Tab-separated table of C-alpha atoms in Angstrom:
chain	number	residue	atom	x	y	z
A	1260	UNK	CA	-20.684	54.038	-1.972
A	1261	UNK	CA	-18.154	54.053	-4.794
A	1262	UNK	CA	-15.755	51.931	-2.738
A	1263	UNK	CA	-18.493	49.410	-2.126
A	1264	UNK	CA	-19.169	49.102	-5.862
A	1265	UNK	CA	-15.459	48.658	-6.508
A	1266	UNK	CA	-15.243	45.862	-3.966
A	1267	UNK	CA	-18.332	44.168	-5.425
A	1268	UNK	CA	-16.810	44.354	-8.904
A	1269	UNK	CA	-13.565	42.783	-7.714
A	1270	UNK	CA	-15.476	40.075	-5.833
A	1271	UNK	CA	-17.495	39.305	-8.960
A	1272	UNK	CA	-14.334	39.160	-11.067
A	1273	UNK	CA	-12.590	36.809	-8.616
A	1274	UNK	CA	-15.653	34.564	-8.340
A	1275	UNK	CA	-15.759	34.230	-12.132
A	1276	UNK	CA	-12.048	33.412	-12.236
A	1277	UNK	CA	-12.505	30.708	-9.608
A	1278	UNK	CA	-15.528	29.256	-11.368
A	1279	UNK	CA	-13.760	29.127	-14.725
A	1280	UNK	CA	-10.705	27.404	-13.243
A	1281	UNK	CA	-11.747	23.776	-12.876
A	1282	UNK	CA	-8.730	22.961	-10.704
A	1283	UNK	CA	-9.601	25.750	-8.256
A	1284	UNK	CA	-13.210	24.573	-8.065
A	1285	UNK	CA	-12.062	21.027	-7.321
A	1286	UNK	CA	-9.658	22.169	-4.594
A	1287	UNK	CA	-12.089	24.578	-2.919
A	1288	UNK	CA	-15.226	22.422	-2.998
A	1289	UNK	CA	-14.211	18.774	-3.395
A	1290	UNK	CA	-10.944	18.602	-1.453
A	1291	UNK	CA	-12.446	19.240	2.040
A	1292	UNK	CA	-15.040	16.506	1.495
A	1293	UNK	CA	-12.353	14.150	0.173
A	1294	UNK	CA	-10.110	14.767	3.183
A	1295	UNK	CA	-13.022	14.196	5.580
A	1296	UNK	CA	-13.968	10.972	3.798
A	1297	UNK	CA	-10.436	9.582	3.654
A	1298	UNK	CA	-9.293	10.459	7.157
A	1299	UNK	CA	-12.643	10.123	8.906
A	1300	UNK	CA	-14.065	6.995	7.327
A	1301	UNK	CA	-11.452	5.108	5.332
A	1302	UNK	CA	-8.302	5.369	7.429
A	1303	UNK	CA	-8.201	3.661	10.795
A	1304	UNK	CA	-5.864	1.527	12.856
A	1305	UNK	CA	-8.778	-0.719	13.866
A	1306	UNK	CA	-8.413	-4.240	12.497
A	1307	UNK	CA	-11.382	-5.593	10.552
A	1308	UNK	CA	-11.687	-9.097	9.087
A	1309	UNK	CA	-7.985	-9.896	9.195
A	1310	UNK	CA	-7.451	-13.089	7.213
A	1311	UNK	CA	-6.205	-15.912	9.417
A	1312	UNK	CA	-5.761	-19.683	9.296
A	1313	UNK	CA	-6.369	-22.154	12.126
A	1314	UNK	CA	-5.135	-25.613	13.081
A	1315	UNK	CA	-7.180	-28.028	15.200
A	1316	UNK	CA	-4.805	-30.985	15.351
A	1317	UNK	CA	-7.163	-33.412	17.146
A	1318	UNK	CA	-10.459	-31.983	15.825
A	1319	UNK	CA	-11.662	-31.259	19.358
A	1320	UNK	CA	-15.131	-29.676	19.827
A	1321	UNK	CA	-13.785	-27.248	22.451
A	1322	UNK	CA	-11.279	-25.913	19.936
A	1323	UNK	CA	-14.054	-25.474	17.378
A	1324	UNK	CA	-16.019	-23.419	19.913
A	1325	UNK	CA	-12.964	-21.210	20.379
A	1326	UNK	CA	-12.547	-20.787	16.625
A	1327	UNK	CA	-16.245	-19.937	16.294
A	1328	UNK	CA	-15.806	-17.210	18.901
A	1329	UNK	CA	-12.788	-15.848	17.031
A	1330	UNK	CA	-14.707	-15.897	13.739
A	1331	UNK	CA	-17.642	-14.113	15.399
A	1332	UNK	CA	-15.450	-11.125	16.199
A	1333	UNK	CA	-15.225	-8.323	13.647
A	1334	UNK	CA	-11.428	-8.419	13.784
A	1335	UNK	CA	-10.728	-11.835	12.237
A	1336	UNK	CA	-11.960	-13.937	9.356
A	1337	UNK	CA	-10.902	-17.586	9.095
A	1338	UNK	CA	-10.105	-18.200	5.431
A	1339	UNK	CA	-8.154	-21.458	5.664
A	1340	UNK	CA	-7.901	-24.554	7.843
A	1341	UNK	CA	-4.527	-26.259	7.976
A	1342	UNK	CA	-3.856	-29.833	9.062
A	1343	UNK	CA	-0.500	-29.453	10.788
A	1344	UNK	CA	2.201	-26.904	11.604
A	1345	UNK	CA	4.282	-27.891	8.592
A	1346	UNK	CA	1.819	-26.070	6.340
A	1347	UNK	CA	2.216	-22.697	8.049
A	1348	UNK	CA	5.114	-21.324	5.985
A	1349	UNK	CA	3.450	-22.258	2.696
A	1350	UNK	CA	0.153	-20.709	3.816
A	1351	UNK	CA	1.797	-17.368	4.569
A	1352	UNK	CA	3.533	-17.352	1.216
A	1353	UNK	CA	0.672	-18.616	-0.935
A	1354	UNK	CA	-2.449	-17.202	0.696
A	1355	UNK	CA	-3.361	-13.761	1.977
A	1356	UNK	CA	-2.962	-14.834	5.611
A	1357	UNK	CA	-1.628	-12.659	8.421
A	1358	UNK	CA	-1.921	-15.040	11.372
A	1359	UNK	CA	-2.169	-18.756	12.111
A	1360	UNK	CA	-3.700	-19.977	15.388
A	1361	UNK	CA	-2.549	-23.452	16.415
A	1362	UNK	CA	-4.394	-25.558	18.991
A	1363	UNK	CA	-2.349	-28.736	19.539
A	1364	UNK	CA	-3.730	-31.972	20.907
A	1365	UNK	CA	-4.767	-32.009	24.557
A	1366	UNK	CA	-6.796	-28.776	24.499
A	1367	UNK	CA	-9.889	-30.369	26.081
A	1368	UNK	CA	-7.842	-32.316	28.618
A	1369	UNK	CA	-6.026	-29.183	29.747
A	1370	UNK	CA	-9.310	-27.346	30.218
A	1371	UNK	CA	-10.716	-30.287	32.193
A	1372	UNK	CA	-7.735	-30.199	34.565
A	1373	UNK	CA	-7.988	-26.429	35.046
A	1374	UNK	CA	-4.966	-25.541	32.938
A	1375	UNK	CA	-4.609	-22.776	30.382
A	1376	UNK	CA	-4.400	-24.623	27.031
A	1377	UNK	CA	-1.217	-24.490	24.999
A	1378	UNK	CA	-2.130	-22.251	22.074
A	1379	UNK	CA	0.380	-20.771	19.661
A	1380	UNK	CA	0.026	-17.712	17.448
A	1381	UNK	CA	2.145	-17.390	14.308
A	1382	UNK	CA	2.019	-13.808	13.033
A	1383	UNK	CA	3.256	-12.158	9.856
A	1384	UNK	CA	5.347	-9.338	11.367
A	1385	UNK	CA	6.376	-7.684	8.104
A	1386	UNK	CA	3.969	-4.968	9.277
A	1387	UNK	CA	4.814	-4.622	13.009
A	1388	UNK	CA	1.860	-2.353	13.865
A	1389	UNK	CA	-0.612	-4.799	12.399
A	1390	UNK	CA	1.152	-7.775	14.006
A	1391	UNK	CA	1.085	-6.276	17.505
A	1392	UNK	CA	-2.539	-5.192	17.220
A	1393	UNK	CA	-3.657	-8.590	15.901
A	1394	UNK	CA	-1.741	-10.420	18.633
A	1395	UNK	CA	-3.310	-8.298	21.355
A	1396	UNK	CA	-6.848	-8.855	20.045
A	1397	UNK	CA	-6.346	-12.606	19.579
A	1398	UNK	CA	-4.980	-12.988	23.101
A	1399	UNK	CA	-7.955	-11.124	24.560
A	1400	UNK	CA	-10.462	-13.315	22.709
A	1401	UNK	CA	-8.687	-16.551	23.669
A	1402	UNK	CA	-8.265	-15.489	27.300
A	1403	UNK	CA	-11.941	-14.488	27.504
A	1404	UNK	CA	-12.931	-17.912	26.144
A	1405	UNK	CA	-10.707	-19.735	28.653
A	1406	UNK	CA	-12.087	-17.684	31.545
A	1407	UNK	CA	-15.617	-18.596	30.490
A	1408	UNK	CA	-14.612	-22.260	30.588
A	1409	UNK	CA	-12.575	-21.856	33.794
A	1410	UNK	CA	-14.158	-19.103	35.918
A	1411	UNK	CA	-11.832	-19.866	38.831
A	1412	UNK	CA	-8.677	-19.124	36.803
A	1413	UNK	CA	-7.018	-15.845	37.652
A	1414	UNK	CA	-7.050	-13.359	34.763
A	1415	UNK	CA	-3.940	-13.322	32.551
A	1416	UNK	CA	-2.376	-16.204	34.471
A	1417	UNK	CA	-1.109	-17.382	31.095
A	1418	UNK	CA	-1.328	-16.219	27.508
A	1419	UNK	CA	-0.936	-17.812	24.078
A	1420	UNK	CA	2.643	-17.896	22.842
A	1421	UNK	CA	3.226	-15.477	19.946
A	1422	UNK	CA	5.849	-16.194	17.299
A	1423	UNK	CA	6.553	-13.292	14.975
A	1424	UNK	CA	7.686	-14.350	11.508
A	1425	UNK	CA	9.665	-12.406	8.862
A	1426	UNK	CA	10.505	-9.632	11.334
A	1427	UNK	CA	11.077	-11.298	14.719
A	1428	UNK	CA	12.430	-8.136	16.326
A	1429	UNK	CA	9.385	-6.116	15.207
A	1430	UNK	CA	11.715	-3.434	13.875
A	1431	UNK	CA	9.688	-0.549	12.497
A	1432	UNK	CA	12.497	0.563	10.173
A	1433	UNK	CA	12.208	-2.788	8.405
A	1434	UNK	CA	8.538	-2.232	7.662
A	1435	UNK	CA	9.047	1.368	6.510
A	1436	UNK	CA	11.522	0.594	3.702
A	1437	UNK	CA	8.890	-0.436	1.072
A	1438	UNK	CA	6.880	2.726	1.696
A	1439	UNK	CA	9.964	4.931	1.544
A	1440	UNK	CA	10.978	3.326	-1.750
A	1441	UNK	CA	7.482	4.029	-3.064
A	1442	UNK	CA	7.737	7.706	-2.062
A	1443	UNK	CA	11.137	8.053	-3.759
A	1444	UNK	CA	9.752	6.593	-6.990
A	1445	UNK	CA	6.728	8.898	-6.913
A	1446	UNK	CA	8.840	12.000	-6.251
A	1447	UNK	CA	11.471	11.310	-8.909
A	1448	UNK	CA	9.716	9.231	-11.535
A	1449	UNK	CA	6.302	10.919	-11.453
A	1450	UNK	CA	6.484	14.439	-10.076
A	1451	UNK	CA	9.909	15.544	-11.322
A	1452	UNK	CA	9.395	14.001	-14.767
A	1453	UNK	CA	5.993	15.638	-15.254
A	1454	UNK	CA	7.368	18.988	-14.029
A	1455	UNK	CA	10.165	18.684	-16.598
A	1456	UNK	CA	7.705	18.134	-19.447
A	1457	UNK	CA	5.372	20.931	-18.376
A	1458	UNK	CA	8.379	23.218	-17.913
A	1459	UNK	CA	9.020	22.867	-21.645
A	1460	UNK	CA	5.521	24.220	-22.276
A	1461	UNK	CA	5.892	27.136	-19.859
A	1462	UNK	CA	9.233	28.182	-21.372
A	1463	UNK	CA	7.967	27.699	-24.913
A	1464	UNK	CA	10.766	25.291	-25.786
A	1465	UNK	CA	8.221	22.633	-26.720
A	1466	UNK	CA	7.635	24.558	-29.953
A	1467	UNK	CA	11.356	24.372	-30.700
A	1468	UNK	CA	11.311	20.615	-30.121
A	1469	UNK	CA	8.341	20.334	-32.466
A	1470	UNK	CA	10.459	21.856	-35.251
A	1471	UNK	CA	13.171	19.210	-34.882
A	1472	UNK	CA	13.107	15.867	-36.733
A	1473	UNK	CA	12.595	14.071	-33.404
A	1474	UNK	CA	9.462	11.979	-32.986
A	1475	UNK	CA	7.263	11.979	-29.892
A	1476	UNK	CA	8.810	8.680	-28.867
A	1477	UNK	CA	12.334	10.118	-29.194
A	1478	UNK	CA	11.512	13.149	-27.063
A	1479	UNK	CA	9.654	11.218	-24.378
A	1480	UNK	CA	12.334	8.552	-24.137
A	1481	UNK	CA	15.152	11.088	-24.168
A	1482	UNK	CA	13.630	13.122	-21.346
A	1483	UNK	CA	12.638	10.038	-19.338
A	1484	UNK	CA	15.878	8.049	-19.377
A	1485	UNK	CA	17.831	10.410	-17.059
A	1486	UNK	CA	15.084	10.110	-14.442
A	1487	UNK	CA	15.042	6.343	-14.863
A	1488	UNK	CA	18.818	6.287	-14.328
A	1489	UNK	CA	18.433	8.354	-11.150
A	1490	UNK	CA	15.699	5.995	-9.973
A	1491	UNK	CA	17.910	2.942	-10.584
A	1492	UNK	CA	20.657	4.624	-8.582
A	1493	UNK	CA	18.245	5.082	-5.685
A	1494	UNK	CA	17.106	1.452	-5.916
A	1495	UNK	CA	20.635	0.289	-5.164
A	1496	UNK	CA	21.483	3.083	-2.721
A	1497	UNK	CA	18.370	2.544	-0.594
A	1498	UNK	CA	18.889	-1.200	-0.687
A	1499	UNK	CA	22.524	-0.731	0.326
A	1500	UNK	CA	21.454	1.306	3.342
A	1501	UNK	CA	18.811	-1.312	4.188
A	1502	UNK	CA	21.358	-4.126	3.959
A	1503	UNK	CA	24.342	-2.612	5.761
A	1504	UNK	CA	22.539	-0.500	8.374
A	1505	UNK	CA	19.185	-2.220	8.936
A	1506	UNK	CA	20.503	-5.724	8.066
A	1507	UNK	CA	17.578	-6.497	5.772
A	1508	UNK	CA	18.253	-9.448	3.479
A	1509	UNK	CA	16.290	-10.398	0.370
A	1510	UNK	CA	14.667	-13.721	1.202
A	1511	UNK	CA	13.411	-14.199	-2.353
A	1512	UNK	CA	14.848	-13.904	-5.839
A	1513	UNK	CA	17.031	-10.754	-6.235
A	1514	UNK	CA	16.213	-10.571	-9.956
A	1515	UNK	CA	12.493	-10.601	-9.176
A	1516	UNK	CA	13.111	-7.884	-6.573
A	1517	UNK	CA	14.900	-5.721	-9.148
A	1518	UNK	CA	12.170	-6.377	-11.725
A	1519	UNK	CA	9.520	-5.222	-9.246
A	1520	UNK	CA	11.358	-1.974	-8.535
A	1521	UNK	CA	11.922	-1.249	-12.224
A	1522	UNK	CA	8.302	-2.043	-13.068
A	1523	UNK	CA	7.017	0.310	-10.390
A	1524	UNK	CA	9.514	3.004	-11.449
A	1525	UNK	CA	8.345	2.839	-15.077
A	1526	UNK	CA	4.735	2.748	-13.856
A	1527	UNK	CA	5.364	5.957	-11.883
A	1528	UNK	CA	6.983	7.559	-14.936
A	1529	UNK	CA	3.884	6.706	-16.969
A	1530	UNK	CA	1.768	8.481	-14.348
A	1531	UNK	CA	4.032	11.500	-14.690
A	1532	UNK	CA	3.665	11.476	-18.475
A	1533	UNK	CA	-0.115	11.269	-18.194
A	1534	UNK	CA	-0.237	14.237	-15.829
A	1535	UNK	CA	2.085	16.220	-18.115
A	1536	UNK	CA	-0.267	15.540	-21.025
A	1537	UNK	CA	-3.229	17.009	-19.123
A	1538	UNK	CA	-1.913	20.284	-17.655
A	1539	UNK	CA	0.047	23.337	-18.809
A	1540	UNK	CA	1.524	24.741	-15.578
A	1541	UNK	CA	4.021	23.339	-13.110
A	1542	UNK	CA	1.831	24.483	-10.208
A	1543	UNK	CA	-0.995	22.343	-11.549
A	1544	UNK	CA	1.395	19.394	-11.789
A	1545	UNK	CA	2.389	19.789	-8.144
A	1546	UNK	CA	-1.225	20.056	-6.965
A	1547	UNK	CA	-2.493	17.106	-9.007
A	1548	UNK	CA	0.450	14.889	-8.064
A	1549	UNK	CA	0.038	15.760	-4.410
A	1550	UNK	CA	-3.732	15.222	-4.273
A	1551	UNK	CA	-4.254	12.293	-6.619
A	1552	UNK	CA	-0.922	10.460	-6.548
A	1553	UNK	CA	1.105	11.152	-3.423
A	1554	UNK	CA	-1.591	11.296	-0.709
A	1555	UNK	CA	-3.638	8.252	-1.876
A	1556	UNK	CA	-0.552	6.067	-2.342
A	1557	UNK	CA	0.944	7.038	1.017
A	1558	UNK	CA	-2.193	6.715	3.122
A	1559	UNK	CA	-4.178	3.988	1.321
A	1560	UNK	CA	-1.476	1.570	0.156
A	1561	UNK	CA	-0.904	-0.195	3.477
A	1562	UNK	CA	2.243	1.830	4.199
A	1563	UNK	CA	0.789	3.675	7.222
A	1564	UNK	CA	-2.719	2.292	7.710
A	1565	UNK	CA	-3.393	-1.461	7.341
A	1566	UNK	CA	-5.558	-2.376	4.374
A	1567	UNK	CA	-7.587	-4.668	6.610
A	1568	UNK	CA	-8.715	-1.654	8.656
A	1569	UNK	CA	-10.472	-0.099	5.648
A	1570	UNK	CA	-14.088	-0.736	4.630
A	1571	UNK	CA	-14.413	-3.431	1.973
A	1572	UNK	CA	-15.267	-0.978	-0.828
A	1573	UNK	CA	-12.234	1.206	-0.187
A	1574	UNK	CA	-10.053	-1.878	0.128
A	1575	UNK	CA	-10.858	-2.615	-3.510
A	1576	UNK	CA	-10.136	1.017	-4.399
A	1577	UNK	CA	-6.787	0.768	-2.612
A	1578	UNK	CA	-5.754	-2.137	-4.841
A	1579	UNK	CA	-6.161	0.119	-7.880
A	1580	UNK	CA	-3.317	2.258	-6.543
A	1581	UNK	CA	0.103	1.128	-7.811
A	1582	UNK	CA	1.637	1.698	-4.375
A	1583	UNK	CA	-0.520	-1.049	-2.881
A	1584	UNK	CA	0.710	-3.638	-5.385
A	1585	UNK	CA	4.315	-2.508	-4.944
A	1586	UNK	CA	4.328	-2.694	-1.143
A	1587	UNK	CA	2.533	-6.053	-1.097
A	1588	UNK	CA	4.939	-7.618	-3.612
A	1589	UNK	CA	7.964	-6.003	-1.935
A	1590	UNK	CA	7.083	-7.539	1.436
A	1591	UNK	CA	6.372	-10.904	-0.159
A	1592	UNK	CA	9.715	-11.034	-1.984
A	1593	UNK	CA	12.009	-9.481	0.625
A	1594	UNK	CA	10.535	-10.843	3.857
A	1595	UNK	CA	8.748	-14.057	2.856
A	1596	UNK	CA	10.752	-15.226	-0.149
A	1597	UNK	CA	7.631	-15.561	-2.306
A	1598	UNK	CA	8.236	-16.153	-6.016
A	1599	UNK	CA	6.548	-14.794	-9.110
A	1600	UNK	CA	3.591	-17.169	-8.846
A	1601	UNK	CA	2.694	-15.863	-5.390
A	1602	UNK	CA	3.037	-12.280	-6.634
A	1603	UNK	CA	1.030	-12.760	-9.821
A	1604	UNK	CA	-1.715	-10.314	-8.798
A	1605	UNK	CA	0.547	-7.339	-7.888
A	1606	UNK	CA	2.675	-7.795	-11.019
A	1607	UNK	CA	-0.397	-8.175	-13.239
A	1608	UNK	CA	-1.960	-5.012	-11.812
A	1609	UNK	CA	1.237	-2.996	-12.270
A	1610	UNK	CA	1.674	-4.225	-15.849
A	1611	UNK	CA	-1.934	-3.522	-16.821
A	1612	UNK	CA	-1.766	-0.051	-15.254
A	1613	UNK	CA	1.460	0.637	-17.142
A	1614	UNK	CA	-0.067	-0.280	-20.508
A	1615	UNK	CA	-3.182	1.841	-19.918
A	1616	UNK	CA	-1.164	4.825	-18.689
A	1617	UNK	CA	1.231	4.712	-21.638
A	1618	UNK	CA	-1.634	4.565	-24.130
A	1619	UNK	CA	-3.466	7.449	-22.458
A	1620	UNK	CA	-0.365	9.615	-22.032
A	1621	UNK	CA	0.804	9.015	-25.616
A	1622	UNK	CA	-2.497	10.240	-26.999
A	1623	UNK	CA	-2.430	13.313	-24.765
A	1624	UNK	CA	1.193	14.195	-25.500
A	1625	UNK	CA	0.725	13.945	-29.270
A	1626	UNK	CA	-2.324	16.191	-29.043
A	1627	UNK	CA	-0.957	18.819	-26.652
A	1628	UNK	CA	2.798	18.918	-27.224
A	1629	UNK	CA	2.849	21.335	-30.108
A	1630	UNK	CA	2.897	18.814	-32.918
A	1631	UNK	CA	5.344	16.122	-31.800
A	1632	UNK	CA	5.076	13.203	-34.182
């Protein structure tokens, strides 16, 4: 009987401790639902409403019927009509287009003579998984249309010709470099920096810093610069490996490429500062960074799962993540040679996030850092 009361007392004590710890409550009650939502609903390899462009060179009604059938599928959404093949490169660089379907002149004549029409697919292969999946679906839709028009044709007697752009060999290591760079920045610039700041609190050395004539800006900048230097080192080291081993060349402006990496690195450091201003223990830093920074940016940025496979609402949420802007701009600059104008949205999002994070983290650090000025 006494043992039972002791156990009940300990259970009550532990329940109160859990309830009073907001982080524990969030992990125990919200995390399972979040994981189920993200991995069960949001993340999928299924392609939905992939933005494509089409070319009907002779404006043939049969081609329009084919395009209507493609548009009717849940996999593709025709967002642009081009006039000739010379506009393809500009469309990939300027518009959010992943595939161009070209139906040259003679489509109707070829169908009338029982031939499989000459149709070409131009695919953005900077993401090989997405490119292969989109090509397979497009070929199935086109072949099904041709077989409806020509029932006597043997299945798969011919298929549309696919031309993979920006990564002709469909090398997966080429597509993984932007995501790996993102992970390196998050680990060094966000997690390690925030752990360093919170470590000062745990050791009590933040009080010693508060007694020095250093301002908050001096302390933050002094502690951040070594991590920025390490990040810059990794920018060049990872790019060196990409260039000499994977033979990846920067198609765009190298200065713009460097500016993107530095902007994302500073953005990640601002995230680390914000987290450090909110918590007092290194364990809390690790948990928060893992749950709210690392996992969302890795799984919802387009690094592993295509953005086009997500529901529309979560696609908008994904664009709030800095990793999404970084990977999109990285692929545009390195693979497509797109300039600043074509990357205006990713750069604008990263800059606006940086300003908001710095303002929020500055207020928190001044309030919680033991009197830094």
